[in-house]
Coordinates of C-alpha atoms in Angstrom, one line a residue:
M1 CA -29.8 13.2 1.7
L2 CA -27.9 14.5 -1.4
D3 CA -30.3 16.1 -4.1
E4 CA -28.3 15.2 -7.3
S5 CA -30.6 17.5 -9.4
K6 CA -29.1 20.5 -7.6
F7 CA -25.9 20.0 -9.6
D8 CA -27.5 20.2 -13.0
L9 CA -26.0 22.9 -15.2
Q10 CA -27.6 23.6 -18.5
L11 CA -25.5 25.1 -21.4
K12 CA -27.2 27.0 -24.2
L13 CA -24.8 26.3 -27.1
W14 CA -24.5 26.4 -31.0
A15 CA -23.6 23.6 -33.2
L16 CA -22.8 23.1 -36.8
R17 CA -24.6 20.3 -38.7
I18 CA -22.1 18.8 -41.3
P19 CA -21.8 15.5 -43.2
R20 CA -20.2 12.9 -41.0
E21 CA -17.4 12.3 -43.6
L22 CA -16.2 15.8 -43.0
C23 CA -16.0 15.6 -39.3
K24 CA -12.1 15.2 -39.2
V25 CA -11.5 18.1 -41.5
A26 CA -14.0 20.3 -39.6
T27 CA -12.2 19.4 -36.4
K28 CA -8.9 20.6 -37.7
L29 CA -10.5 23.9 -39.2
L30 CA -12.5 24.7 -36.0
N31 CA -9.7 24.0 -33.5
G32 CA -10.0 26.3 -30.5
H33 CA -13.6 27.1 -31.3
M34 CA -15.2 23.8 -30.3
L35 CA -16.6 22.9 -26.8
D36 CA -13.8 22.2 -24.6
R37 CA -15.0 20.4 -21.5
P38 CA -13.4 17.3 -19.8
R39 CA -14.9 14.0 -20.7
I40 CA -17.4 15.8 -23.2
K41 CA -16.8 15.0 -26.9
P42 CA -17.4 18.1 -29.1
I43 CA -18.8 15.8 -32.0
T44 CA -22.1 14.1 -31.5
E45 CA -24.7 12.4 -33.3
D46 CA -27.5 14.3 -35.2
P47 CA -30.7 13.1 -33.8
N48 CA -32.5 13.8 -37.1
S49 CA -30.1 12.1 -39.5
E50 CA -27.4 9.4 -39.7
K51 CA -25.6 11.1 -42.5
T52 CA -24.8 14.2 -40.6
R53 CA -23.1 15.0 -37.1
Y54 CA -23.2 18.0 -34.8
V55 CA -20.0 19.9 -34.2
I56 CA -20.6 21.5 -30.7
L57 CA -19.1 25.0 -30.6
S58 CA -17.4 26.7 -27.7
E59 CA -19.3 28.5 -25.0
K60 CA -17.6 31.6 -26.3
V61 CA -19.5 31.4 -29.6
Q62 CA -22.6 33.4 -28.6
N63 CA -24.0 34.5 -32.0
P64 CA -25.8 32.3 -34.4
D65 CA -24.1 34.2 -37.4
L66 CA -20.9 32.6 -36.2
S67 CA -19.2 36.0 -36.0
D68 CA -17.1 34.7 -33.0
I69 CA -15.2 32.5 -35.4
P70 CA -12.6 33.9 -37.8
T71 CA -14.1 34.4 -41.4
Q72 CA -11.1 32.5 -43.0
K73 CA -12.0 29.4 -41.3
L74 CA -15.7 29.5 -42.1
N75 CA -14.9 30.2 -45.7
E76 CA -12.8 27.2 -45.9
L77 CA -15.5 25.0 -44.3
E78 CA -18.1 26.5 -46.6
K79 CA -16.0 25.4 -49.6
L80 CA -16.4 21.8 -48.5
C81 CA -20.1 21.7 -47.4
K82 CA -23.1 23.9 -46.6
I83 CA -23.0 25.2 -43.1
E84 CA -26.2 24.9 -41.0
T85 CA -26.2 26.4 -37.5
V86 CA -28.5 24.8 -34.9
P87 CA -29.1 25.5 -31.2
Y88 CA -27.8 22.9 -28.8
T89 CA -28.6 22.4 -25.2
L90 CA -26.2 20.3 -23.0
T91 CA -26.9 19.5 -19.4
L92 CA -24.1 18.6 -17.2
G93 CA -25.5 16.6 -14.2
Y94 CA -24.3 15.1 -11.0
S95 CA -22.7 12.3 -12.8
Y96 CA -20.4 14.7 -14.7
W97 CA -18.9 16.5 -11.7
G98 CA -15.8 15.3 -9.8
A99 CA -15.9 14.6 -6.1
D100 CA -14.1 18.0 -5.3
H101 CA -16.7 20.0 -7.2
V102 CA -19.6 18.3 -5.6
L103 CA -18.2 18.5 -2.0
K104 CA -17.4 22.2 -2.4
Q105 CA -21.1 22.7 -3.1
V106 CA -22.3 20.5 -0.2
L107 CA -19.9 21.3 2.6
P108 CA -20.1 24.7 4.6
P109 CA -17.6 27.4 3.4
G110 CA -14.4 27.3 5.3
L111 CA -14.2 23.5 5.8
E112 CA -11.4 21.7 4.2
I113 CA -12.5 19.4 1.3
P114 CA -11.3 15.9 1.8
S115 CA -9.2 15.4 -1.2
S116 CA -7.7 11.9 -0.9
F117 CA -8.3 8.5 0.7
E118 CA -6.4 5.2 0.9
T119 CA -7.5 2.5 -1.6
I120 CA -7.3 -1.2 -0.3
G121 CA -8.7 -3.3 -3.1
H122 CA -12.4 -2.5 -3.4
I123 CA -12.3 -0.5 -0.2
A124 CA -11.9 3.4 0.3
H125 CA -10.5 4.2 3.7
L126 CA -11.4 7.7 4.8
N127 CA -9.8 9.5 7.8
I128 CA -12.6 12.1 8.4
P129 CA -11.6 14.9 10.8
D130 CA -13.8 15.7 13.7
E131 CA -15.2 19.0 12.1
L132 CA -16.4 17.0 9.1
L133 CA -18.0 14.1 11.0
P134 CA -21.6 15.6 10.8
Y135 CA -21.2 15.3 6.9
K136 CA -19.5 11.9 6.9
D137 CA -22.4 10.2 5.1
V138 CA -22.6 12.6 2.3
I139 CA -18.9 12.6 1.9
A140 CA -18.8 8.8 1.7
K141 CA -21.7 8.8 -0.9
V142 CA -19.8 11.2 -3.1
I143 CA -16.6 9.3 -2.9
Y144 CA -18.6 6.1 -3.6
D145 CA -20.5 7.4 -6.6
K146 CA -17.3 9.1 -8.2
N147 CA -15.3 5.8 -7.9
H148 CA -17.7 3.0 -8.4
P149 CA -17.4 0.2 -9.5
R150 CA -13.7 0.3 -8.6
I151 CA -14.7 1.4 -5.0
Q152 CA -17.5 -0.7 -3.6
T153 CA -17.1 -0.1 0.2
V154 CA -16.3 3.2 2.0
V155 CA -15.2 3.1 5.6
N156 CA -14.1 5.5 8.2
K157 CA -11.7 4.9 11.1
V158 CA -13.5 5.0 14.5
G159 CA -11.4 6.2 17.5
S160 CA -7.8 5.5 18.2
I161 CA -6.0 2.2 17.8
A162 CA -6.1 0.6 21.3
N163 CA -5.9 -3.1 20.7
E164 CA -2.6 -5.1 20.9
F165 CA -2.7 -5.9 17.2
R166 CA -2.8 -2.2 16.2
V167 CA -5.8 -2.9 13.8
P168 CA -8.1 0.1 13.6
K169 CA -11.8 -0.2 14.0
F170 CA -13.9 0.9 11.0
E171 CA -17.5 1.9 10.3
V172 CA -18.9 1.1 6.9
L173 CA -20.5 4.4 5.6
V174 CA -21.7 3.2 2.2
G175 CA -21.5 0.0 0.0
K176 CA -21.3 -3.6 0.9
P177 CA -20.1 -4.5 4.4
D178 CA -17.4 -6.7 3.0
M179 CA -13.8 -6.0 4.4
A180 CA -12.2 -9.1 2.7
T181 CA -10.3 -7.8 -0.3
E182 CA -7.2 -8.3 -2.5
V183 CA -4.2 -5.9 -3.2
K184 CA -1.5 -6.1 -5.8
Q185 CA 1.9 -4.7 -5.3
Y186 CA 5.0 -5.2 -7.5
G187 CA 3.8 -8.4 -9.0
A188 CA 2.7 -9.9 -5.6
T189 CA -1.0 -10.5 -4.6
F190 CA -2.1 -9.9 -1.0
K191 CA -5.3 -11.3 0.3
L192 CA -6.6 -9.7 3.6
D193 CA -9.4 -8.8 5.7
Y194 CA -9.1 -5.1 6.4
G195 CA -11.2 -5.3 9.5
L196 CA -8.8 -7.8 11.0
V197 CA -5.4 -7.2 10.0
Y198 CA -3.1 -4.1 9.5
W199 CA -2.4 -2.9 5.9
N200 CA -1.1 0.4 4.6
S201 CA -1.1 0.7 0.7
R202 CA 0.8 4.0 1.1
L203 CA 3.9 1.9 2.1
E204 CA 4.2 0.1 -1.3
H205 CA 7.4 1.9 -2.4
E206 CA 9.0 1.3 1.1
H207 CA 8.3 -2.4 0.9
I208 CA 10.1 -2.7 -2.5
R209 CA 12.9 -0.2 -1.5
L210 CA 13.9 -2.4 1.4
V211 CA 13.5 -5.7 -0.4
N212 CA 15.8 -4.4 -3.1
K213 CA 18.5 -4.4 -0.6
F214 CA 18.3 -8.1 -0.1
D215 CA 20.1 -10.6 -2.2
Q216 CA 19.0 -14.0 -3.4
G217 CA 19.7 -16.4 -0.7
D218 CA 19.7 -13.9 2.2
I219 CA 18.2 -15.1 5.3
I220 CA 15.6 -12.6 6.7
C221 CA 14.0 -12.3 10.1
D222 CA 10.6 -10.3 10.0
M223 CA 9.6 -9.7 13.6
F224 CA 6.3 -7.8 12.8
A225 CA 5.4 -9.5 9.4
G226 CA 1.8 -8.8 9.2
I227 CA 0.3 -10.4 6.2
G228 CA 3.7 -10.4 4.3
P229 CA 4.3 -7.0 2.5
F230 CA 8.2 -7.5 3.2
A231 CA 8.3 -11.2 3.5
I232 CA 6.3 -12.2 0.3
P233 CA 8.4 -10.2 -2.2
A234 CA 11.6 -11.2 -0.3
A235 CA 10.7 -14.8 -0.7
Q236 CA 9.8 -14.2 -4.3
K237 CA 13.3 -12.9 -4.8
G238 CA 14.9 -16.0 -3.5
C239 CA 15.4 -15.0 0.1
F240 CA 14.6 -17.3 3.1
V241 CA 12.3 -15.6 5.5
Y242 CA 11.3 -16.3 9.2
A243 CA 8.1 -14.2 9.4
N244 CA 6.3 -13.7 12.7
D245 CA 3.3 -11.7 13.8
L246 CA 1.4 -11.6 17.2
N247 CA -2.0 -11.3 15.3
P248 CA -3.2 -14.8 14.5
D249 CA -5.4 -13.4 11.7
S250 CA -2.3 -11.8 10.2
V251 CA -0.4 -15.1 10.2
R252 CA -3.4 -16.9 8.6
Y253 CA -3.4 -14.4 5.7
L254 CA 0.4 -14.6 5.6
K255 CA 0.2 -18.3 4.9
I256 CA -2.6 -17.7 2.3
N257 CA -0.4 -15.1 0.6
A258 CA 2.7 -17.3 0.6
D259 CA 0.6 -19.9 -1.1
V260 CA -1.1 -17.6 -3.6
N261 CA 2.3 -16.2 -4.6
K262 CA 4.0 -19.6 -4.7
A263 CA 6.5 -18.6 -2.1
N264 CA 5.6 -21.0 0.7
N265 CA 8.8 -22.9 0.3
N266 CA 10.8 -19.8 1.2
I267 CA 8.7 -18.6 4.2
R268 CA 8.4 -19.9 7.7
A269 CA 5.5 -18.3 9.6
Y270 CA 5.1 -18.0 13.3
N271 CA 2.5 -16.5 15.8
M272 CA 4.1 -15.4 18.9
D273 CA 5.4 -12.4 20.8
A274 CA 8.3 -10.9 18.9
R275 CA 10.8 -11.2 21.8
V276 CA 10.1 -14.9 22.2
F277 CA 10.3 -15.3 18.3
V278 CA 13.8 -13.8 18.1
S279 CA 15.1 -15.5 21.3
R280 CA 14.1 -19.0 20.0
L281 CA 15.5 -18.4 16.6
M282 CA 18.8 -17.6 18.3
T283 CA 18.8 -20.3 20.9
V284 CA 21.2 -23.1 20.3
P285 CA 19.7 -26.5 21.2
D286 CA 21.5 -28.9 23.6
S287 CA 22.3 -30.9 20.5
E288 CA 22.3 -29.6 17.0
S289 CA 20.5 -32.7 15.8
E290 CA 17.8 -32.0 18.3
V291 CA 14.4 -30.9 16.8
V292 CA 12.9 -27.8 18.4
D293 CA 9.7 -28.0 20.5
S294 CA 6.5 -27.9 18.3
S295 CA 5.8 -24.2 19.0
L296 CA 8.7 -23.3 16.7
V297 CA 8.5 -25.9 14.0
S298 CA 7.2 -24.6 10.8
S299 CA 7.2 -26.5 7.6
G300 CA 7.9 -25.3 4.1
T301 CA 4.1 -24.9 3.6
C302 CA 3.9 -22.4 6.5
N303 CA 2.0 -24.6 8.9
V304 CA 1.7 -22.4 12.1
Q305 CA 0.4 -23.1 15.5
E306 CA -2.8 -21.1 15.3
N307 CA -3.5 -18.8 18.2
M308 CA -0.4 -19.9 20.1
K309 CA 0.2 -17.6 22.9
A310 CA 3.8 -17.6 24.1
N311 CA 5.0 -15.7 27.2
T312 CA 8.2 -14.2 28.0
E313 CA 9.0 -16.7 30.7
E314 CA 9.2 -19.3 27.9
K315 CA 12.2 -17.7 26.1
N316 CA 14.9 -18.9 28.4
S317 CA 13.6 -22.4 29.0
E318 CA 12.9 -23.3 25.3
N319 CA 15.7 -24.3 22.9
G320 CA 15.2 -23.9 19.2
S321 CA 16.1 -25.6 15.9
L322 CA 14.4 -25.3 12.6
K323 CA 13.5 -28.0 10.1
C324 CA 15.2 -27.9 6.8
V325 CA 13.3 -28.0 3.6
D326 CA 14.1 -27.7 0.0
A327 CA 13.5 -24.3 -1.5
H328 CA 11.9 -23.0 -4.7
V329 CA 14.0 -19.9 -5.5
A330 CA 12.2 -17.2 -7.4
F331 CA 14.3 -14.7 -9.6
K332 CA 13.3 -12.2 -12.3
T333 CA 15.1 -11.7 -15.5
K334 CA 14.8 -8.7 -17.8
G335 CA 11.6 -9.0 -20.0
S336 CA 10.3 -12.1 -18.2
K337 CA 7.9 -12.8 -15.4
N338 CA 9.0 -14.5 -12.1
K339 CA 10.4 -17.9 -12.8
R340 CA 11.0 -20.7 -10.3
L341 CA 13.7 -23.4 -10.3
K342 CA 14.1 -26.3 -8.1
T343 CA 17.5 -25.7 -6.5
S344 CA 19.8 -27.4 -4.1
V345 CA 19.6 -24.5 -1.7
S346 CA 17.9 -25.4 1.6
F347 CA 16.2 -23.3 4.3
T348 CA 18.8 -23.5 7.0
N349 CA 17.8 -25.4 10.2
K350 CA 20.3 -23.4 12.1
S351 CA 19.0 -19.9 12.5
W352 CA 21.4 -19.3 15.4
E353 CA 24.3 -19.5 12.9
H354 CA 23.4 -16.7 10.5
I355 CA 20.7 -14.1 9.6
D356 CA 21.4 -11.3 7.2
H357 CA 18.5 -8.9 7.8
V358 CA 16.0 -8.2 10.7
I359 CA 13.0 -6.1 9.8
M360 CA 11.2 -4.3 12.7
N361 CA 8.2 -2.7 11.1
L362 CA 6.3 -1.6 14.0
P363 CA 7.1 2.2 14.1
A364 CA 5.1 3.0 17.2
S365 CA 7.2 0.7 19.4
A366 CA 9.7 -1.2 17.4
L367 CA 12.7 0.6 19.1
Q368 CA 11.6 -0.8 22.6
F369 CA 12.3 -4.3 21.2
L370 CA 15.9 -3.7 20.5
D371 CA 17.0 -4.9 24.0
V372 CA 16.1 -8.5 22.9
F373 CA 19.4 -8.5 20.9
R374 CA 21.6 -8.1 24.1
S375 CA 23.9 -11.1 24.4
L376 CA 21.6 -13.0 22.0
I377 CA 24.2 -14.4 19.6
Q378 CA 26.7 -17.2 20.7
R379 CA 30.1 -16.5 19.1
K380 CA 31.0 -20.1 18.8
Y381 CA 28.2 -20.9 16.4
W382 CA 27.6 -17.7 14.5
K383 CA 29.0 -17.6 10.9
G384 CA 29.7 -14.5 8.8
S385 CA 28.8 -10.9 9.5
L386 CA 26.2 -9.7 12.0
P387 CA 22.8 -8.8 10.7
W388 CA 21.6 -5.5 9.3
I389 CA 18.8 -4.0 11.5
H390 CA 16.0 -2.2 9.8
C391 CA 14.0 -0.5 12.6
Y392 CA 11.0 1.7 11.8
C393 CA 10.2 4.6 14.1
F394 CA 8.2 7.8 14.3
I395 CA 10.1 11.2 14.7
R396 CA 8.2 14.2 15.8
S397 CA 9.3 17.8 15.0
N398 CA 10.6 18.4 18.5
E399 CA 12.9 15.1 18.3
T400 CA 16.1 14.5 16.4
Q401 CA 17.6 11.6 14.7
D402 CA 20.4 11.7 17.2
S403 CA 17.9 11.3 20.0
V404 CA 16.6 8.2 18.4
V405 CA 20.1 6.7 17.9
S406 CA 20.8 7.5 21.5
E407 CA 17.6 5.6 22.7
A408 CA 18.5 2.7 20.4
E409 CA 22.1 2.6 21.9
S410 CA 20.7 2.6 25.3
L411 CA 18.5 -0.2 24.6
L412 CA 21.2 -2.2 23.0
N413 CA 23.7 -1.1 25.6
A414 CA 26.3 -0.6 22.9
K415 CA 27.3 2.2 20.3
I416 CA 25.7 2.1 16.7
N417 CA 28.2 2.8 13.9
E418 CA 27.2 4.7 10.9
P419 CA 23.3 4.6 11.5
V420 CA 21.4 5.6 8.3
F421 CA 17.9 7.0 8.3
H422 CA 15.5 6.8 5.4
R423 CA 12.5 9.1 5.5
V424 CA 9.5 6.9 4.6
R425 CA 6.5 9.3 4.7
D426 CA 4.9 12.1 6.6
V427 CA 2.1 10.8 8.8
A428 CA 1.0 14.0 10.4
P429 CA 2.0 17.8 10.1
N430 CA 4.7 17.3 12.8
K431 CA 5.4 13.6 12.6
A432 CA 7.2 11.5 10.0
M433 CA 8.0 7.7 9.7
Y434 CA 11.6 6.7 9.4
C435 CA 13.6 3.6 8.7
L436 CA 16.8 3.3 11.0
T437 CA 19.2 0.9 9.4
F438 CA 22.5 -0.2 11.1
R439 CA 24.7 -3.2 11.5
L440 CA 24.0 -5.0 14.8
P441 CA 27.0 -4.1 17.2
E442 CA 29.0 -7.0 18.2
E443 CA 29.5 -5.7 21.7
A444 CA 25.8 -5.7 22.2
C445 CA 24.8 -9.2 21.0
I446 CA 27.6 -11.5 21.4
N447 CA 27.4 -14.0 24.1
E448 CA 30.8 -15.3 25.0
E449 CA 29.5 -18.0 27.2
I450 CA 27.8 -21.2 25.8
T451 CA 25.0 -21.9 28.0
N452 CA 22.6 -24.9 27.6
S453 CA 19.9 -24.8 30.2

């Protein structure tokens, strides 16, 4: 257990007792000779009189005759009032010291001090390395103490991510065992349960960077949408978003966040395998007036088939069409908050005719999903340019961007023209996250035959 009393530091100082009305003048005259400690005010109350104050002198002032202060400054002060020197004891306790200082005193020499953590609402997420695990409880207590009440729960990731939803397992080290929290990013509010869904606060700038590439009215396909870090701000901007995730809890919170941010008319949420999702979006029904099967109908209020498990055999046997709803388009003007106007723009019910952007934010395996676009689009029905693909991936130090492009081309069975890499962040000393952006090659995705099976 942490003994907080061991961090007490007692300073034996000198102070000047002066009339309180002269504090401002004294501060100017004694500049550079007063106590200079972070978060400690050099002027404090006199415990013996309300009419006077203590001016606490610097630790460098050791003599009660004030010989460490230039005579000229003392003379100027003496012209204003009588100077009285008094001893002053200041104790800096555990509450004063920052987390780094405390941990340096607690942890054995040679071990790296945990200097940062991810903040998710009221939760602090630590990634404690193996060599520090014996000290995880004291580390968590210090992080909690130094950041409370902003931080109310401290967790550490346990083991590697092994589940299909890529949600880490956590142990609560200190604080309340409540993983339901709320995060704000660029004017949007995201509710989530950090124990059930994936969230990374460090990707905030990447979320808005990509959304800034979208134009109002663009149609977005978000294959691995999570709780909506791309989908929600895109919908707020006035884009129309088909958002899918395999994790039913993520989709549940996506619906909640669409409602909280008043973006539900611009988002359709789905809970299925990403390959099935994209295939169904691009499948032309036997009759364009035909309504899709219930597994791919999502209303403007983001009604979702909860816990629907679609398998890959379905993708060739199910036809798709999407219900059209009126949209509330959000836009932002200079000096104003988001405003919403009822427009005549409608969410297309013909996703097989056009999509502007496809987001593939699953860096561990998104590349492997590129083959879903092979011969996916039917030329007869497609209108306008082919979509931009934004595929996230990891690149290790022994890999190159060219090797990633080669892998993507192999999966698409087509050459990628003018690929662009954006370095998102370093995730390990020899591993970085990138966003690969390119226009979907026509030879990869155009299906010349019109088949209606």
